[in-house]
Structure formats: C-alpha cells, structure tokens
C-alpha positions as a LaTeX table, in Angstrom:
\begin{tabular}{lrrr}
\hline
Residue & $x$ (\AA) & $y$ (\AA) & $z$ (\AA) \\
\hline
Unk1 & $-10.78$ & 5.80 & 7.18 \\
Unk2 & $-8.06$ & 6.88 & 9.60 \\
Unk3 & $-4.46$ & 6.92 & 8.38 \\
Unk4 & $-3.46$ & 5.11 & 11.61 \\
Unk5 & $-4.30$ & 1.65 & 12.96 \\
Unk6 & $-3.46$ & $-0.24$ & 16.14 \\
Unk7 & $-1.28$ & $-3.08$ & 14.88 \\
Unk8 & $-2.96$ & $-5.48$ & 17.32 \\
Unk9 & $-6.23$ & $-4.94$ & 15.43 \\
Unk10 & $-4.70$ & $-5.99$ & 12.09 \\
Unk11 & $-5.38$ & $-9.63$ & 11.07 \\
Unk12 & $-2.48$ & $-12.06$ & 10.99 \\
Unk13 & $-1.12$ & $-12.44$ & 7.46 \\
Unk14 & $-1.75$ & $-15.88$ & 5.87 \\
Unk15 & 1.43 & $-17.86$ & 5.15 \\
Unk16 & 2.76 & $-17.74$ & 1.57 \\
Unk17 & 2.13 & $-20.59$ & $-0.82$ \\
Unk18 & 4.78 & $-23.33$ & $-0.52$ \\
Unk19 & 7.73 & $-23.14$ & $-2.90$ \\
Unk20 & 7.64 & $-25.34$ & $-5.98$ \\
Unk21 & 10.37 & $-27.95$ & $-6.69$ \\
Unk22 & 12.21 & $-25.63$ & $-9.10$ \\
Unk23 & 12.07 & $-22.61$ & $-6.78$ \\
Unk24 & 15.09 & $-20.41$ & $-6.12$ \\
Unk25 & 15.03 & $-20.14$ & $-2.35$ \\
Unk26 & 18.27 & $-18.36$ & $-1.52$ \\
Unk27 & 18.71 & $-14.75$ & $-0.39$ \\
Unk28 & 21.41 & $-12.13$ & $-0.70$ \\
Unk29 & 21.63 & $-9.27$ & 1.80 \\
Unk30 & 23.71 & $-6.16$ & 1.38 \\
Unk31 & 24.38 & $-3.52$ & 4.05 \\
Unk32 & 24.42 & $-0.04$ & 2.52 \\
Unk33 & 23.82 & 1.88 & 5.74 \\
Unk34 & 20.71 & 3.78 & 6.76 \\
Unk35 & 21.33 & 7.26 & 5.36 \\
Unk36 & 23.11 & 8.46 & 8.47 \\
Unk37 & 24.76 & 11.01 & 6.15 \\
Unk38 & 21.41 & 12.69 & 5.46 \\
Unk39 & 21.50 & 12.32 & 1.66 \\
Unk40 & 18.21 & 13.88 & 0.53 \\
Unk41 & 16.69 & 15.62 & $-2.46$ \\
Unk42 & 13.27 & 16.18 & $-3.99$ \\
Unk43 & 14.18 & 14.61 & $-7.35$ \\
Unk44 & 13.06 & 11.21 & $-8.65$ \\
Unk45 & 15.39 & 9.85 & $-11.30$ \\
Unk46 & 13.15 & 6.82 & $-11.94$ \\
Unk47 & 9.73 & 8.52 & $-11.96$ \\
Unk48 & 10.65 & 12.03 & $-13.16$ \\
Unk49 & 14.03 & 11.91 & $-14.91$ \\
Unk50 & 15.34 & 15.30 & $-15.96$ \\
Unk51 & 12.96 & 17.23 & $-13.69$ \\
Unk52 & 14.79 & 18.74 & $-10.67$ \\
Unk53 & 12.45 & 19.01 & $-7.70$ \\
Unk54 & 9.79 & 17.09 & $-9.60$ \\
Unk55 & 8.88 & 14.90 & $-6.64$ \\
Unk56 & 7.87 & 17.86 & $-4.44$ \\
Unk57 & 8.97 & 15.75 & $-1.45$ \\
Unk58 & 12.28 & 14.55 & $-0.09$ \\
Unk59 & 13.79 & 11.07 & $-0.38$ \\
Unk60 & 16.28 & 9.12 & 1.70 \\
Unk61 & 19.08 & 7.50 & $-0.32$ \\
Unk62 & 21.44 & 4.62 & 0.35 \\
Unk63 & 23.90 & 3.16 & $-2.12$ \\
Unk64 & 24.79 & 5.56 & $-4.93$ \\
Unk65 & 25.51 & 9.00 & $-3.43$ \\
Unk66 & 25.17 & 11.01 & $-6.65$ \\
Unk67 & 21.54 & 10.44 & $-7.63$ \\
Unk68 & 19.66 & 13.46 & $-8.95$ \\
Unk69 & 17.14 & 14.14 & $-11.68$ \\
Unk70 & 20.01 & 14.86 & $-14.08$ \\
Unk71 & 21.99 & 11.67 & $-13.37$ \\
Unk72 & 22.98 & 9.52 & $-16.33$ \\
Unk73 & 24.01 & 5.89 & $-16.49$ \\
Unk74 & 27.57 & 7.08 & $-16.92$ \\
Unk75 & 27.48 & 9.35 & $-13.85$ \\
Unk76 & 25.90 & 6.62 & $-11.73$ \\
Unk77 & 28.57 & 4.12 & $-12.78$ \\
Unk78 & 31.34 & 6.55 & $-11.79$ \\
Unk79 & 29.92 & 7.68 & $-8.42$ \\
Unk80 & 30.78 & 6.76 & $-4.86$ \\
Unk81 & 28.53 & 4.42 & $-2.91$ \\
Unk82 & 27.62 & 3.52 & 0.67 \\
Unk83 & 27.41 & $-0.18$ & $-0.31$ \\
Unk84 & 30.25 & $-2.73$ & $-0.25$ \\
Unk85 & 31.72 & $-4.65$ & $-3.20$ \\
Unk86 & 31.30 & $-1.82$ & $-5.69$ \\
Unk87 & 27.50 & $-1.93$ & $-5.65$ \\
Unk88 & 26.60 & 1.52 & $-6.97$ \\
Unk89 & 22.88 & 0.76 & $-7.13$ \\
Unk90 & 20.48 & 3.50 & $-5.99$ \\
Unk91 & 17.93 & 2.63 & $-3.30$ \\
Unk92 & 15.53 & 5.37 & $-2.18$ \\
Unk93 & 12.13 & 6.18 & $-0.62$ \\
Unk94 & 10.30 & 9.24 & 0.83 \\
Unk95 & 11.55 & 10.48 & 4.17 \\
Unk96 & 9.45 & 9.84 & 7.28 \\
Unk97 & 8.79 & 12.86 & 9.50 \\
Unk98 & 7.22 & 13.90 & 12.74 \\
Unk99 & 5.27 & 16.89 & 11.33 \\
Unk100 & 5.74 & 20.31 & 12.88 \\
Unk101 & 8.70 & 22.60 & 13.55 \\
Unk102 & 12.21 & 21.33 & 13.87 \\
Unk103 & 13.16 & 20.21 & 10.38 \\
Unk104 & 16.65 & 20.88 & 9.02 \\
Unk105 & 17.14 & 24.11 & 7.03 \\
Unk106 & 16.53 & 23.57 & 3.33 \\
Unk107 & 14.67 & 20.30 & 3.83 \\
Unk108 & 11.32 & 21.76 & 4.84 \\
Unk109 & 8.97 & 22.91 & 2.10 \\
Unk110 & 5.92 & 24.60 & 3.58 \\
Unk111 & 4.51 & 25.22 & 0.09 \\
Unk112 & 4.30 & 21.45 & $-0.41$ \\
Unk113 & 3.23 & 20.78 & 3.20 \\
Unk114 & 6.31 & 18.69 & 4.03 \\
Unk115 & 7.62 & 20.08 & 7.31 \\
Unk116 & 9.02 & 18.73 & 10.54 \\
Unk117 & 11.76 & 16.51 & 11.89 \\
Unk118 & 13.07 & 13.91 & 9.45 \\
Unk119 & 13.50 & 10.56 & 11.20 \\
Unk120 & 16.76 & 8.75 & 10.43 \\
Unk121 & 16.06 & 5.03 & 9.92 \\
Unk122 & 17.15 & 2.80 & 12.77 \\
Unk123 & 17.95 & 0.06 & 10.25 \\
Unk124 & 17.66 & $-0.63$ & 6.53 \\
Unk125 & 17.37 & $-4.20$ & 5.26 \\
Unk126 & 18.12 & $-4.76$ & 1.56 \\
Unk127 & 17.53 & $-8.36$ & 0.52 \\
Unk128 & 17.41 & $-9.96$ & $-2.91$ \\
Unk129 & 15.09 & $-12.97$ & $-3.11$ \\
Unk130 & 14.32 & $-15.68$ & $-5.63$ \\
Unk131 & 11.20 & $-16.99$ & $-7.30$ \\
Unk132 & 8.89 & $-19.54$ & $-5.62$ \\
Unk133 & 8.45 & $-21.35$ & $-8.94$ \\
Unk134 & 11.77 & $-21.15$ & $-10.84$ \\
Unk135 & 15.38 & $-20.03$ & $-10.93$ \\
Unk136 & 16.21 & $-16.39$ & $-11.62$ \\
Unk137 & 18.35 & $-14.69$ & $-14.27$ \\
Unk138 & 20.62 & $-11.67$ & $-13.80$ \\
Unk139 & 19.19 & $-8.17$ & $-13.86$ \\
Unk140 & 20.63 & $-5.97$ & $-16.59$ \\
Unk141 & 22.77 & $-3.06$ & $-15.49$ \\
Unk142 & 20.82 & 0.20 & $-15.07$ \\
Unk143 & 17.46 & $-1.56$ & $-14.74$ \\
Unk144 & 14.92 & 0.84 & $-13.21$ \\
Unk145 & 12.30 & $-0.40$ & $-10.74$ \\
Unk146 & 9.50 & 1.25 & $-8.79$ \\
Unk147 & 6.97 & $-0.04$ & $-6.28$ \\
Unk148 & 3.99 & 1.70 & $-4.76$ \\
Unk149 & 2.49 & 4.87 & $-6.19$ \\
Unk150 & 3.42 & 8.42 & $-5.22$ \\
Unk151 & $-0.13$ & 9.33 & $-6.34$ \\
Unk152 & $-1.73$ & 6.35 & $-4.60$ \\
Unk153 & $-4.22$ & 8.39 & $-2.56$ \\
Unk154 & $-5.63$ & 10.43 & $-5.44$ \\
Unk155 & $-5.50$ & 7.38 & $-7.75$ \\
Unk156 & $-7.70$ & 5.37 & $-5.40$ \\
Unk157 & $-5.01$ & 2.88 & $-4.40$ \\
Unk158 & $-3.87$ & 1.84 & $-7.89$ \\
Unk159 & $-0.39$ & 0.20 & $-7.87$ \\
Unk160 & $-0.11$ & 0.28 & $-4.07$ \\
Unk161 & $-0.36$ & $-3.42$ & $-3.21$ \\
Unk162 & 3.36 & $-4.09$ & $-2.70$ \\
Unk163 & 4.09 & $-1.41$ & $-0.09$ \\
Unk164 & 3.06 & $-2.25$ & 3.48 \\
Unk165 & 3.62 & $-1.27$ & 7.11 \\
Unk166 & 4.26 & $-3.33$ & 10.23 \\
Unk167 & 5.83 & $-3.23$ & 13.71 \\
Unk168 & 9.02 & $-4.90$ & 14.87 \\
Unk169 & 7.12 & $-6.91$ & 17.49 \\
Unk170 & 4.24 & $-7.93$ & 15.22 \\
Unk171 & 5.81 & $-9.01$ & 11.94 \\
Unk172 & 3.00 & $-11.49$ & 11.32 \\
Unk173 & 0.69 & $-8.51$ & 10.74 \\
Unk174 & 1.00 & $-6.00$ & 7.89 \\
Unk175 & $-1.15$ & $-2.93$ & 7.28 \\
Unk176 & $-1.90$ & $-0.38$ & 4.57 \\
Unk177 & $-2.16$ & 2.30 & 7.27 \\
Unk178 & 0.46 & 3.79 & 9.58 \\
Unk179 & 0.69 & 1.33 & 12.47 \\
Unk180 & 0.48 & 2.24 & 16.13 \\
Unk181 & 3.06 & $-0.10$ & 17.59 \\
Unk182 & 3.39 & $-1.50$ & 21.10 \\
Unk183 & 5.81 & $-0.03$ & 23.67 \\
Unk184 & 9.43 & $-0.35$ & 22.61 \\
Unk185 & 8.57 & $-1.50$ & 19.08 \\
Unk186 & 9.78 & 0.10 & 15.87 \\
Unk187 & 7.67 & 1.09 & 12.87 \\
Unk188 & 8.63 & $-0.95$ & 9.78 \\
Unk189 & 8.05 & 0.02 & 6.15 \\
Unk190 & 8.09 & $-2.88$ & 3.67 \\
Unk191 & 8.77 & $-2.51$ & $-0.06$ \\
Unk192 & 8.76 & $-5.34$ & $-2.61$ \\
Unk193 & 9.99 & $-4.53$ & $-6.11$ \\
Unk194 & 8.63 & $-6.14$ & $-9.29$ \\
Unk195 & 10.70 & $-9.06$ & $-10.55$ \\
Unk196 & 9.49 & $-10.13$ & $-14.02$ \\
Unk197 & 11.64 & $-8.46$ & $-16.69$ \\
Unk198 & 10.70 & $-8.16$ & $-20.37$ \\
Unk199 & 14.24 & $-9.13$ & $-21.42$ \\
Unk200 & 14.66 & $-6.09$ & $-23.65$ \\
Unk201 & 14.67 & $-2.71$ & $-21.91$ \\
Unk202 & 15.81 & $-1.18$ & $-18.63$ \\
Unk203 & 12.97 & 1.36 & $-18.55$ \\
Unk204 & 9.62 & 2.09 & $-20.19$ \\
Unk205 & 7.37 & 5.08 & $-20.82$ \\
Unk206 & 5.42 & 4.57 & $-17.58$ \\
Unk207 & 8.51 & 3.21 & $-15.74$ \\
Unk208 & 6.56 & 0.00 & $-14.97$ \\
Unk209 & 5.78 & $-2.06$ & $-18.08$ \\
Unk210 & 9.33 & $-3.32$ & $-18.59$ \\
Unk211 & 9.43 & $-4.86$ & $-15.08$ \\
Unk212 & 6.20 & $-6.23$ & $-13.63$ \\
Unk213 & 5.07 & $-8.28$ & $-10.64$ \\
Unk214 & 4.53 & $-12.05$ & $-10.72$ \\
Unk215 & 1.03 & $-13.44$ & $-10.21$ \\
Unk216 & $-0.31$ & $-14.71$ & $-6.88$ \\
Unk217 & 1.50 & $-18.04$ & $-7.35$ \\
Unk218 & 4.84 & $-16.31$ & $-7.98$ \\
Unk219 & 4.88 & $-17.11$ & $-11.70$ \\
Unk220 & 5.95 & $-14.44$ & $-14.20$ \\
Unk221 & 3.76 & $-13.55$ & $-17.19$ \\
Unk222 & 4.57 & $-15.08$ & $-20.56$ \\
Unk223 & 7.47 & $-13.42$ & $-22.36$ \\
Unk224 & 9.04 & $-12.16$ & $-19.13$ \\
Unk225 & 11.97 & $-13.51$ & $-17.14$ \\
Unk226 & 12.25 & $-13.83$ & $-13.34$ \\
Unk227 & 15.06 & $-11.71$ & $-11.89$ \\
Unk228 & 16.04 & $-11.35$ & $-8.22$ \\
Unk229 & 13.34 & $-9.52$ & $-6.29$ \\
Unk230 & 14.53 & $-6.63$ & $-4.15$ \\
Unk231 & 12.86 & $-6.59$ & $-0.73$ \\
Unk232 & 13.46 & $-3.53$ & 1.46 \\
Unk233 & 12.52 & $-3.00$ & 5.12 \\
Unk234 & 13.05 & 0.41 & 6.69 \\
Unk235 & 12.66 & 0.55 & 10.50 \\
Unk236 & 12.23 & 3.65 & 12.70 \\
Unk237 & 12.13 & 4.49 & 16.38 \\
Unk238 & 9.10 & 6.80 & 16.34 \\
Unk239 & 8.45 & 9.00 & 19.41 \\
Unk240 & 5.58 & 7.47 & 21.45 \\
Unk241 & 2.19 & 8.75 & 20.28 \\
Unk242 & 3.64 & 10.82 & 17.41 \\
Unk243 & 1.52 & 11.34 & 14.28 \\
Unk244 & 4.39 & 10.50 & 11.97 \\
Unk245 & 3.93 & 10.60 & 8.16 \\
Unk246 & 5.78 & 10.27 & 4.87 \\
Unk247 & 6.63 & 13.22 & 2.66 \\
Unk248 & 4.27 & 13.41 & $-0.30$ \\
Unk249 & 2.87 & 15.52 & $-3.09$ \\
Unk250 & 0.53 & 18.12 & $-1.50$ \\
Unk251 & $-2.61$ & 16.53 & $-2.93$ \\
Unk252 & $-1.69$ & 13.15 & $-1.46$ \\
Unk253 & $-2.12$ & 14.53 & 2.08 \\
Unk254 & 0.70 & 12.35 & 3.46 \\
Unk255 & $-1.49$ & 9.26 & 3.01 \\
Unk256 & 0.28 & 5.96 & 3.79 \\
Unk257 & $-0.99$ & 4.51 & 0.50 \\
Unk258 & 1.09 & 7.10 & $-1.35$ \\
Unk259 & 4.27 & 5.48 & $-0.07$ \\
Unk260 & 6.69 & 4.22 & $-2.73$ \\
Unk261 & 10.23 & 3.07 & $-3.30$ \\
Unk262 & 12.60 & 3.20 & $-6.26$ \\
Unk263 & 15.73 & 1.37 & $-7.38$ \\
Unk264 & 18.34 & 1.50 & $-10.13$ \\
Unk265 & 20.61 & $-1.55$ & $-10.53$ \\
Unk266 & 24.28 & $-0.55$ & $-10.83$ \\
Unk267 & 26.14 & $-3.65$ & $-9.65$ \\
Unk268 & 29.29 & $-4.95$ & $-11.30$ \\
Unk269 & 28.42 & $-7.94$ & $-13.49$ \\
Unk270 & 30.54 & $-10.18$ & $-11.27$ \\
Unk271 & 28.56 & $-9.19$ & $-8.17$ \\
Unk272 & 25.21 & $-9.72$ & $-9.90$ \\
Unk273 & 26.45 & $-13.17$ & $-10.94$ \\
Unk274 & 27.24 & $-13.97$ & $-7.30$ \\
Unk275 & 23.76 & $-12.79$ & $-6.23$ \\
Unk276 & 22.06 & $-15.00$ & $-8.83$ \\
Unk277 & 24.22 & $-18.03$ & $-8.01$ \\
Unk278 & 23.51 & $-17.68$ & $-4.29$ \\
Unk279 & 19.75 & $-17.33$ & $-4.79$ \\
Unk280 & 19.48 & $-20.20$ & $-7.29$ \\
Unk281 & 21.48 & $-22.53$ & $-5.04$ \\
Unk282 & 19.25 & $-21.88$ & $-2.02$ \\
Unk283 & 21.97 & $-20.30$ & 0.15 \\
Unk284 & 21.87 & $-17.33$ & 2.55 \\
Unk285 & 24.58 & $-14.93$ & 1.47 \\
Unk286 & 25.57 & $-11.33$ & 1.90 \\
Unk287 & 28.28 & $-8.74$ & 1.73 \\
\hline
\end{tabular}
C-alpha cells in the first residue's frame, strides 16, 4: 500500500457518539507556539529516558525548552517554557521533512536516513478535552503520556489507532496515510493522548499501562479515572507535490503509521484546576 493517499478518496468520518448527560463537554486551549525557535533533539524522555540519541530521529518541541533524555522532574519544573501561565509541560512529535538536501547542519543523520528540509509547523493546536460520559479529574504533575507507536510499521500497526492525518480543507476525512491535499490546503497531523489514569503512578514500565485509552463509548476501564484528554493538531504548508515524510527509526522507512506524539504534564496545580473546572462546566476557555 502506498504511503500517500488523495484525501478526496478517503471516506467521510462518521460522527462521534452523542455525549451522555454527565459528560464534560468543555475545552481548554493553550498557545505554546509552533517551534519557530527550532528546538530539536533525537532524545525521547518519555519512551527512552536516560538514553541520549535513543530515538534516532529528531523531534519538534513546544512548551518546556529543556527536555532531553537526561531531564528530571526537578529540571523540568525549573525550566523556561514557550507556554503562558507557567505551563512547563513538554509537548513533542517527530519533525516533518521534505527529504533530500537542504537540511540544517547537525539535524541531518544520513546513517538513520533522516535527511532534508525540516518543515516548521504553520500552526500548533493544543486542546484539552473532557469525557463524553463523565466529569474529569486533575492530571498529576509529571504524568507521562504517549500516543502512536514509533515502531508502528514493523509492529504491524499496533498502538497506532489514535494518530491520524487530514487536510485543512477536508477535516471530515482522516487517513492513516500521508494525505495529498487540494490546492492551497495544509497537511494536518492529529494526535489524541490516552485519558484514563490508574490513579497511582505517573509512568509505567512500557510507558502506557498507567494511562490508557477509553473504550469506543468514551468510558474508562474499571479502576481508572478520566483526566483531561490532550488533543494536538500540527498543520504544515507542504510544497505542492512534495513527498514529505516524518523522521523515523531506519527500519520504519518513514511510514506514516510510525508517527507518534509524547507529553509530560508540568502545569502549576492552580492552572490544572482551572483546566478541569472549565472542562467540567462545559465552557470554552484558553490562555
């Protein structure tokens, strides 16, 4: 199957199930920029803590500006941030490139087959959402979250369901492949983080079991608690006809199903309380 698809050939996405009476329908948006500063590294503090260069591909970062494989909770809490209101959370994902020559010095890695011009996002939407069946509770500070699978191609698509692609002029269609968008449209990457917390730990051995996804109705598994769900949309102005691709491990061959996003919650408790109150009261808020 080709890695690319004409977005007009993708079926329209069915509407979501209606919210239940006890749903938390509010949203909180936060503007942390779009990595205009070019903050990149090939570490992954969530997936490979303590292993510099362990990702073998570069990430874009917004929010906390200090994230590296050797970061600690203490260093994250003391760092500068691109977000307002003291939100030092880390939001990151693999860079998107137009493969070929022209990448910045030090950010091409021919040995890992990640070369070419890194595309700066045109916009980055960070939105916290509620649960369609209940209210939400605050996330604990330093909660780690990951969505997608950096090894999604070689793993046969395991853990890749919550990362999708679309076009700015066709948001009713989402794809698992890189979309070919219509003239003047932007490519949009969509990441949804898990939102059912075990109530005990901020991380786990596989970096997934402590924070899992709700079922198809939006309900969390027994013995877990619904927390705000982070929804991220990263938009790009891709050169017409370009065979753009994400950075990846070499064996993943830049496959779109190896896309992934990561997050570490480092909000002040007072800000997290505002986020939860806004979502549970059904308001549209932001900072």
